PDB file of C-alpha atoms in Angstrom:
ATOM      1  CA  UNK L  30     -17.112  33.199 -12.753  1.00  0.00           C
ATOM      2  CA  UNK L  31     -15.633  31.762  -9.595  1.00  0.00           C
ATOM      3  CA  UNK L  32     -12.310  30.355  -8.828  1.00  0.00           C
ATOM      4  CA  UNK L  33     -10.234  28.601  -6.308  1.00  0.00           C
ATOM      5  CA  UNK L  34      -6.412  28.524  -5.961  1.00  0.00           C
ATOM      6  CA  UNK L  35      -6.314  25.246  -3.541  1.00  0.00           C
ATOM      7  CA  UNK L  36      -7.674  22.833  -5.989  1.00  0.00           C
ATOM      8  CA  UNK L  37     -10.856  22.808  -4.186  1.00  0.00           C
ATOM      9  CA  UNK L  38     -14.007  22.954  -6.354  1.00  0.00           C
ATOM     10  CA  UNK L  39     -15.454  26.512  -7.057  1.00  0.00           C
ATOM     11  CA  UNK L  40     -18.785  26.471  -5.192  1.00  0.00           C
ATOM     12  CA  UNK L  41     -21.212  29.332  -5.397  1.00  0.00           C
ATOM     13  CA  UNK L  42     -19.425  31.042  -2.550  1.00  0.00           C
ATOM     14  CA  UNK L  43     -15.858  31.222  -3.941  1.00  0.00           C
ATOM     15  CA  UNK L  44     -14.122  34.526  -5.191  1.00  0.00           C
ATOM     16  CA  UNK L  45     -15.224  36.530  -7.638  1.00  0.00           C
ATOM     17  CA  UNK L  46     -12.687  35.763 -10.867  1.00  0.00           C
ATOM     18  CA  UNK L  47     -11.365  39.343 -11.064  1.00  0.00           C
ATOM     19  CA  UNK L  48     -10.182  40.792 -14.421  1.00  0.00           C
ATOM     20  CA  UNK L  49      -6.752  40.684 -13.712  1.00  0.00           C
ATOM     21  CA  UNK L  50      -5.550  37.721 -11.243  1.00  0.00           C
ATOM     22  CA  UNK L  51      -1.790  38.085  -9.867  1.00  0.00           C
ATOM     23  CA  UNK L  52      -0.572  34.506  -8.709  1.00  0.00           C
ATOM     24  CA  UNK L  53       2.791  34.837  -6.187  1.00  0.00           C
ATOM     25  CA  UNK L  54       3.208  30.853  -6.123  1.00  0.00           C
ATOM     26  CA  UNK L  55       2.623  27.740  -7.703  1.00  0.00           C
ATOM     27  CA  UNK L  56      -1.157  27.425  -7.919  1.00  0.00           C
ATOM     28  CA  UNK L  57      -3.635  25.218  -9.455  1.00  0.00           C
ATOM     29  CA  UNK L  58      -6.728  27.394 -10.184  1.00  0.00           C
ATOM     30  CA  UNK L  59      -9.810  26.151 -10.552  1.00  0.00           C
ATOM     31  CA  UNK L  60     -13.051  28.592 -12.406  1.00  0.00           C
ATOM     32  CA  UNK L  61     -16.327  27.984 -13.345  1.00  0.00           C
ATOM     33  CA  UNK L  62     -19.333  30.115 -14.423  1.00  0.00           C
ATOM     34  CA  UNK L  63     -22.619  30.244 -12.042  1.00  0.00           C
ATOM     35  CA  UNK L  64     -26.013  31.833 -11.916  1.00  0.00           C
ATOM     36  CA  UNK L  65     -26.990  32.975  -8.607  1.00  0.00           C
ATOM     37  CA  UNK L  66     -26.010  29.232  -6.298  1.00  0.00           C
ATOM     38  CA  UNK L  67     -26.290  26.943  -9.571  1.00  0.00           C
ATOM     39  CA  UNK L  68     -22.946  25.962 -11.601  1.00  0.00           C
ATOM     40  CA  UNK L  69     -23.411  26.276 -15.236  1.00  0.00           C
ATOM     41  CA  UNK L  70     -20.415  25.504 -16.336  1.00  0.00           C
ATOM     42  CA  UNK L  71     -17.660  22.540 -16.127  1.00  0.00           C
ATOM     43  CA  UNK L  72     -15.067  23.490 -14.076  1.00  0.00           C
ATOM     44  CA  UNK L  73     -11.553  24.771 -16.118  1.00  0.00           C
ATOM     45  CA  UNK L  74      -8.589  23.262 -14.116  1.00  0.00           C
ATOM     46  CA  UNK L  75      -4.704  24.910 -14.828  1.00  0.00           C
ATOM     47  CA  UNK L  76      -1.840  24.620 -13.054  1.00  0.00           C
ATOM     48  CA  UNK L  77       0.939  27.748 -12.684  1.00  0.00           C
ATOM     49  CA  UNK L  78       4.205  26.751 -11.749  1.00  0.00           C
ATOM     50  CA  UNK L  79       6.200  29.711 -10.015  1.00  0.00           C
ATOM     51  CA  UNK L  80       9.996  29.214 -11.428  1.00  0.00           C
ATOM     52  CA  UNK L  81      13.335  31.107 -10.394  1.00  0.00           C
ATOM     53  CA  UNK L  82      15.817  32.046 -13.087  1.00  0.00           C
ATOM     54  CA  UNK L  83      18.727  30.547 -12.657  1.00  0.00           C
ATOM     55  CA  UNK L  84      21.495  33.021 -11.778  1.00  0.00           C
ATOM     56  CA  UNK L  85      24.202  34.246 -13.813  1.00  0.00           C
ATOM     57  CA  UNK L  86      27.558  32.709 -13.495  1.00  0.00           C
ATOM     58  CA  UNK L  87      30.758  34.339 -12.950  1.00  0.00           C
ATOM     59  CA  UNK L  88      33.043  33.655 -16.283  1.00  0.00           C
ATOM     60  CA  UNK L  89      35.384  35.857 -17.960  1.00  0.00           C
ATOM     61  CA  UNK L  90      34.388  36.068 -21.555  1.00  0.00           C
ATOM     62  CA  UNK L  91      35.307  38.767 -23.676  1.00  0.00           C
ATOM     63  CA  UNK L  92      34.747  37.691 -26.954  1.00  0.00           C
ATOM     64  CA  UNK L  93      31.531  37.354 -29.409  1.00  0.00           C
ATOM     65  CA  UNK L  94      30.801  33.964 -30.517  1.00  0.00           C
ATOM     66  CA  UNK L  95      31.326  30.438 -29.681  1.00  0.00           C
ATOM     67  CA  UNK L  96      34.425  28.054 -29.710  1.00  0.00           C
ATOM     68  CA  UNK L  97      33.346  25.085 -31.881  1.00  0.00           C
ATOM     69  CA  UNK L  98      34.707  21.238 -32.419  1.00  0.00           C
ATOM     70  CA  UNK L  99      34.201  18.841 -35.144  1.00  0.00           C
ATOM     71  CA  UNK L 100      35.295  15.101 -34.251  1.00  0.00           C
ATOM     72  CA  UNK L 101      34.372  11.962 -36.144  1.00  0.00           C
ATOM     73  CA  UNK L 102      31.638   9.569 -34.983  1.00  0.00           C
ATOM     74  CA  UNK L 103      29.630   6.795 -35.537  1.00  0.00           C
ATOM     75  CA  UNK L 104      26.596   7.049 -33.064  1.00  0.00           C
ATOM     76  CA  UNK L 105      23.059   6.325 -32.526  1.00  0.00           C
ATOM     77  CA  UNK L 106      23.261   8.683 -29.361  1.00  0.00           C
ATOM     78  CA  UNK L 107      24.960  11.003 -27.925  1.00  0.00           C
ATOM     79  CA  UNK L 108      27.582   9.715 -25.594  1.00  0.00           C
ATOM     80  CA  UNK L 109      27.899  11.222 -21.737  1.00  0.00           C
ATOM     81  CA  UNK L 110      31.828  10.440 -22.656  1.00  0.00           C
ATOM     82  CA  UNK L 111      32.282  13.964 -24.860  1.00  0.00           C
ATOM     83  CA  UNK L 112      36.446  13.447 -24.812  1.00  0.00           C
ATOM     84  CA  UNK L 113      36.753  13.650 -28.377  1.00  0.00           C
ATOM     85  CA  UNK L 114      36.253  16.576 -28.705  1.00  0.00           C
ATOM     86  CA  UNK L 115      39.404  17.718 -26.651  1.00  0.00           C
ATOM     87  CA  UNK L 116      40.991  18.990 -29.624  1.00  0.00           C
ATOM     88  CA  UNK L 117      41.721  22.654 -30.995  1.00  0.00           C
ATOM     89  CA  UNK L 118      38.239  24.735 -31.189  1.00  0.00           C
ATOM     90  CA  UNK L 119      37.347  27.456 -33.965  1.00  0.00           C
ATOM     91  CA  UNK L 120      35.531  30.564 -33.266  1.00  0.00           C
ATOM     92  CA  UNK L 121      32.423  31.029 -34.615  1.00  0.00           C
ATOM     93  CA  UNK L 122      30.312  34.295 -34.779  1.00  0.00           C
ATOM     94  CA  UNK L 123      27.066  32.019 -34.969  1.00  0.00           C
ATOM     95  CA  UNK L 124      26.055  28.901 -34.950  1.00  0.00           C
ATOM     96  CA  UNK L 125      24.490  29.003 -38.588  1.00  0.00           C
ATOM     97  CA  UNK L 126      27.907  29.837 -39.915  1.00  0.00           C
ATOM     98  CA  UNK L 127      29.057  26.803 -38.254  1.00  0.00           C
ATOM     99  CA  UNK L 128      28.064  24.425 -40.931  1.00  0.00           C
ATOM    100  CA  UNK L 129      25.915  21.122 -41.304  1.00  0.00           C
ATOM    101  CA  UNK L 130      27.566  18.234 -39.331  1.00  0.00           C
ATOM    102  CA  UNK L 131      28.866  16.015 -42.788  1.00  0.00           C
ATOM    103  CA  UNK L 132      28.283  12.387 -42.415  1.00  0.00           C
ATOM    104  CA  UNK L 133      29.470  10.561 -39.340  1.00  0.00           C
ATOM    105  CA  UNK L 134      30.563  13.478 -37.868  1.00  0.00           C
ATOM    106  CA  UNK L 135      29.752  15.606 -34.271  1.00  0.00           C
ATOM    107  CA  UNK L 136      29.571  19.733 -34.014  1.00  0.00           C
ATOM    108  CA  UNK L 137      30.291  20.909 -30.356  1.00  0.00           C
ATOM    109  CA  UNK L 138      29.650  24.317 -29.224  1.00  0.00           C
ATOM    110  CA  UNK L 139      30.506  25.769 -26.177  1.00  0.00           C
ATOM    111  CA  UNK L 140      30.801  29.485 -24.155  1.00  0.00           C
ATOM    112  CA  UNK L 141      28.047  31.582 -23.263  1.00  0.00           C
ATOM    113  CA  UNK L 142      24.890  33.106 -23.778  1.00  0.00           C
ATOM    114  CA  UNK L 143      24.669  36.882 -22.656  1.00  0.00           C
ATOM    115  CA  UNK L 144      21.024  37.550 -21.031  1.00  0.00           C
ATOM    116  CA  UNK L 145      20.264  40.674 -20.528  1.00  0.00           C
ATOM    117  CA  UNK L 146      16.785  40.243 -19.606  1.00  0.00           C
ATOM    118  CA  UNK L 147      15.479  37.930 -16.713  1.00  0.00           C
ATOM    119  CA  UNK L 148      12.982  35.720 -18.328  1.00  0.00           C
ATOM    120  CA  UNK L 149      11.446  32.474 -19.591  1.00  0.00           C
ATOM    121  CA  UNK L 150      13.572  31.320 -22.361  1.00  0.00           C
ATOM    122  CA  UNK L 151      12.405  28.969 -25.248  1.00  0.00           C
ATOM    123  CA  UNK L 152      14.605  27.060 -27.021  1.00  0.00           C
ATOM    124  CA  UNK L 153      13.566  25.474 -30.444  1.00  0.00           C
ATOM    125  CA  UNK L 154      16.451  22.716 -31.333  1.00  0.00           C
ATOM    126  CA  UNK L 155      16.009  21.095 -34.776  1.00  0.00           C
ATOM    127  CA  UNK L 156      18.516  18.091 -36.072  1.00  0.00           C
ATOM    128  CA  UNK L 157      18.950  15.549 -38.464  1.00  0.00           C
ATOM    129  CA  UNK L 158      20.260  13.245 -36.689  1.00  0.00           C
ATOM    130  CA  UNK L 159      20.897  13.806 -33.065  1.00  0.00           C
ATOM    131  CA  UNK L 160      21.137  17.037 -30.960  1.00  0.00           C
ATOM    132  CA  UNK L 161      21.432  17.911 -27.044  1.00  0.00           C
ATOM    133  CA  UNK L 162      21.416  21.559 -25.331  1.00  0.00           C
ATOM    134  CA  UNK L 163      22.261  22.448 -22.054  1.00  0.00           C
ATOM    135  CA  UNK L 164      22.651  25.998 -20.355  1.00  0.00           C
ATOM    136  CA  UNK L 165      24.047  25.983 -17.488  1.00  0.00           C
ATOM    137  CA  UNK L 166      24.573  22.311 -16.778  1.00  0.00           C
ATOM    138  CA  UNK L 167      21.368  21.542 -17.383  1.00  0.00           C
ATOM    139  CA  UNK L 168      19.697  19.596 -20.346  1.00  0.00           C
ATOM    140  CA  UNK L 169      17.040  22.072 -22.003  1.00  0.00           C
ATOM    141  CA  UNK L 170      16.380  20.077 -24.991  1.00  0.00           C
ATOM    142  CA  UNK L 171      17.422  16.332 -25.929  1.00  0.00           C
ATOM    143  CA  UNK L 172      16.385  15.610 -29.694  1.00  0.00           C
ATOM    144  CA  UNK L 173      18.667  12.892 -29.620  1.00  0.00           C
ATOM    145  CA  UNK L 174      18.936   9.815 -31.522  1.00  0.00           C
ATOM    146  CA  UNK L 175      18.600   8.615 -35.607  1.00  0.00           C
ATOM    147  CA  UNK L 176      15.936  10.406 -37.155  1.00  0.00           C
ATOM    148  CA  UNK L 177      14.758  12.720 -40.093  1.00  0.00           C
ATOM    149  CA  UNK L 178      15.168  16.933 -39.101  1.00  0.00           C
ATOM    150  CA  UNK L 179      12.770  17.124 -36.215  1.00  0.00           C
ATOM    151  CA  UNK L 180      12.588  20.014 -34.279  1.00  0.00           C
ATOM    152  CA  UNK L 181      12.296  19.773 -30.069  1.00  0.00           C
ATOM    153  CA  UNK L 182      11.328  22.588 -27.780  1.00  0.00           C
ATOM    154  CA  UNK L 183      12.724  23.103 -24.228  1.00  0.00           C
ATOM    155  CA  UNK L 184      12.481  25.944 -21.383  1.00  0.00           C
ATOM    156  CA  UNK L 185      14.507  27.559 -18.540  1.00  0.00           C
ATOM    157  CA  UNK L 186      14.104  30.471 -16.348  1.00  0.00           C
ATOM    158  CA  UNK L 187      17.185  32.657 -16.728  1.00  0.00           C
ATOM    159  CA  UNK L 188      18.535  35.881 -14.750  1.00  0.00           C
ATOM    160  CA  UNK L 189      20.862  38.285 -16.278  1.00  0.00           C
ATOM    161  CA  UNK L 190      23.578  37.609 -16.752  1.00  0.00           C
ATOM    162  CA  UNK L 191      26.067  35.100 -18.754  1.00  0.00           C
ATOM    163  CA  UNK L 192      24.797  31.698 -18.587  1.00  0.00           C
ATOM    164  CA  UNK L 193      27.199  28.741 -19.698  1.00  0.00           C
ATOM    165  CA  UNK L 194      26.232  26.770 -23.200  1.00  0.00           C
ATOM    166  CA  UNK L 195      26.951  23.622 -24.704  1.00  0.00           C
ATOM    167  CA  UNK L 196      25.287  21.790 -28.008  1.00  0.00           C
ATOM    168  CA  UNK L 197      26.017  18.836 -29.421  1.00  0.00           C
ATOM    169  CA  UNK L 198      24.487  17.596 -32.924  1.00  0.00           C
ATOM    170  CA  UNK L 199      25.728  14.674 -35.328  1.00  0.00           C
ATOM    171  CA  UNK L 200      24.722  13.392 -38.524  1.00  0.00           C
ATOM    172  CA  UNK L 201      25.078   9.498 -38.946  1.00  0.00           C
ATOM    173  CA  UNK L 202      24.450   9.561 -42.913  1.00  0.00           C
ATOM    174  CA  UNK L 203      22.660  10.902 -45.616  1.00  0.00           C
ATOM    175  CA  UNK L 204      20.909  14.581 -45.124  1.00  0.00           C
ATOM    176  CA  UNK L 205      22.151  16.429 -42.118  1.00  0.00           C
ATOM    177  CA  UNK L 206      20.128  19.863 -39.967  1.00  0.00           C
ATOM    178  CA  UNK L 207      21.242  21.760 -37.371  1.00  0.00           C
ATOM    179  CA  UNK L 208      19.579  24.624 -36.000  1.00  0.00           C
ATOM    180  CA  UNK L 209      18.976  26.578 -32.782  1.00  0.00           C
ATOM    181  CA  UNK L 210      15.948  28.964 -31.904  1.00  0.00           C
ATOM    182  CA  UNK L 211      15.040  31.004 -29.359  1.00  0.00           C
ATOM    183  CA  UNK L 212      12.220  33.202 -27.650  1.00  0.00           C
ATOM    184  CA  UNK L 213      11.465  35.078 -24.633  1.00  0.00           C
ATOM    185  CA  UNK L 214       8.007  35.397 -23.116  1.00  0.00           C
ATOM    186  CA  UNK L 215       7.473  38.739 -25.323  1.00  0.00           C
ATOM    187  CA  UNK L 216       8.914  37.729 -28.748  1.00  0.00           C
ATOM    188  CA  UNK L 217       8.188  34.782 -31.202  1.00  0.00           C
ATOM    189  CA  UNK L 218      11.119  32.569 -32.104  1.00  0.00           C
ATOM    190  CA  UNK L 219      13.857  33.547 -33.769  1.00  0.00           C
ATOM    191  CA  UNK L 220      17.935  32.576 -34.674  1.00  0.00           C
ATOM    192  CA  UNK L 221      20.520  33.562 -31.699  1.00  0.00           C
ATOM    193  CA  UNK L 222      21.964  36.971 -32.486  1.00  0.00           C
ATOM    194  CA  UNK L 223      25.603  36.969 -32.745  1.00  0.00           C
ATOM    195  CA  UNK L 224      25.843  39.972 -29.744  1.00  0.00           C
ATOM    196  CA  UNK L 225      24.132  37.060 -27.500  1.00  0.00           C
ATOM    197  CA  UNK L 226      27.315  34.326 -27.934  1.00  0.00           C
ATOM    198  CA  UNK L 227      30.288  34.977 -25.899  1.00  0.00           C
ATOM    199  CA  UNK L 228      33.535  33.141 -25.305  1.00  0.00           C
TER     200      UNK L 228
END
């Protein structure tokens, strides 16, 4: 096989595909199989994108778990307005122990998650109705909106460190999900660990 990394077409005189190939950047690599100067394959095309965990932030939080707030609603979507739920906040080891949203109501958690591993996160958000998570500012998943439990996957890059969270799910009416899942590039997906939530 030969390859290309500037999303030229592999010719007979390209590289050698080598058993291992290290990439440093964001590359589109191109392969495909000859004999001697004839191409006997179609060429595979995939792109690599190079990202940069974002950087811990600087926070004081000493305790496990996260602060949650239930407020009454009566969405469709989630609102950028999120001033009702300026109100007292419970601590919660987890965010399973936090309860279903009941009907027309909104769950809010917020603190951190403790990373002690630079790496590409997954994040596996499931809700019945609406759900939104962002870590540090930004939106990782949006499974927002009426609907049935569906389940919405999201990524970000993340340094060691303590990264801020925030998830919001609601339940309009009748049967209500809300679950969080997460994986690094070396394990599958599984339920945030308790040790991982700080506030």
């Amino acid at each position: 096989a030969r390859y290309t990394t500037d999303s030229t077409e592999p010719t007979a005189t390209s590289q050698v595909m080598p058993d291992v190939l290290q990439l440093t950047a964001s590359t589109t690599l191109k392969v495909a199989l000859f004999q001697g100067d004839r191409q006997v394959s179609s060429t595979a095309t995939q792109h690599f994108e190079q990202v940069i965990p974002l950087p811990g932030v600087k926070a004081l939080a000493h305790h496990q778990g996260l602060r949650k707030v239930v407020a009454p609603c009566d969405w469709q979507a989630i609102p950028n307005d999120r001033s009702m739920f300026d109100k007292a906040a419970e601590t919660i080891a987890t965010i399973d122990a936090g309860g279903q949203p009941a009907a027309h109501s909104a769950h809010r958690y917020t603190g951190f998650l403790s990373i002690t591993e630079a790496d590409l996160y997954q994040f596996a958000l499931t809700s019945d109705d609406g759900s939104k998570l962002w870590i540090d500012g930004q939106l990782v998943v949006d499974n927002d909106g009426l609907h049935g439990p569906t389940q919405m996957l999201g990524s970000i890059a993340l340094a060691r460190g303590l990264h801020s969270f925030e998830l919001i799910g609601f339940n309009a009416t009748g049967g209500a999900a809300l679950d969080l899942q997460w994986a690094n590039s070396s394990s599958p997906l599984a339920a945030l660990p308790a040790n991982a939530l700080r506030h």
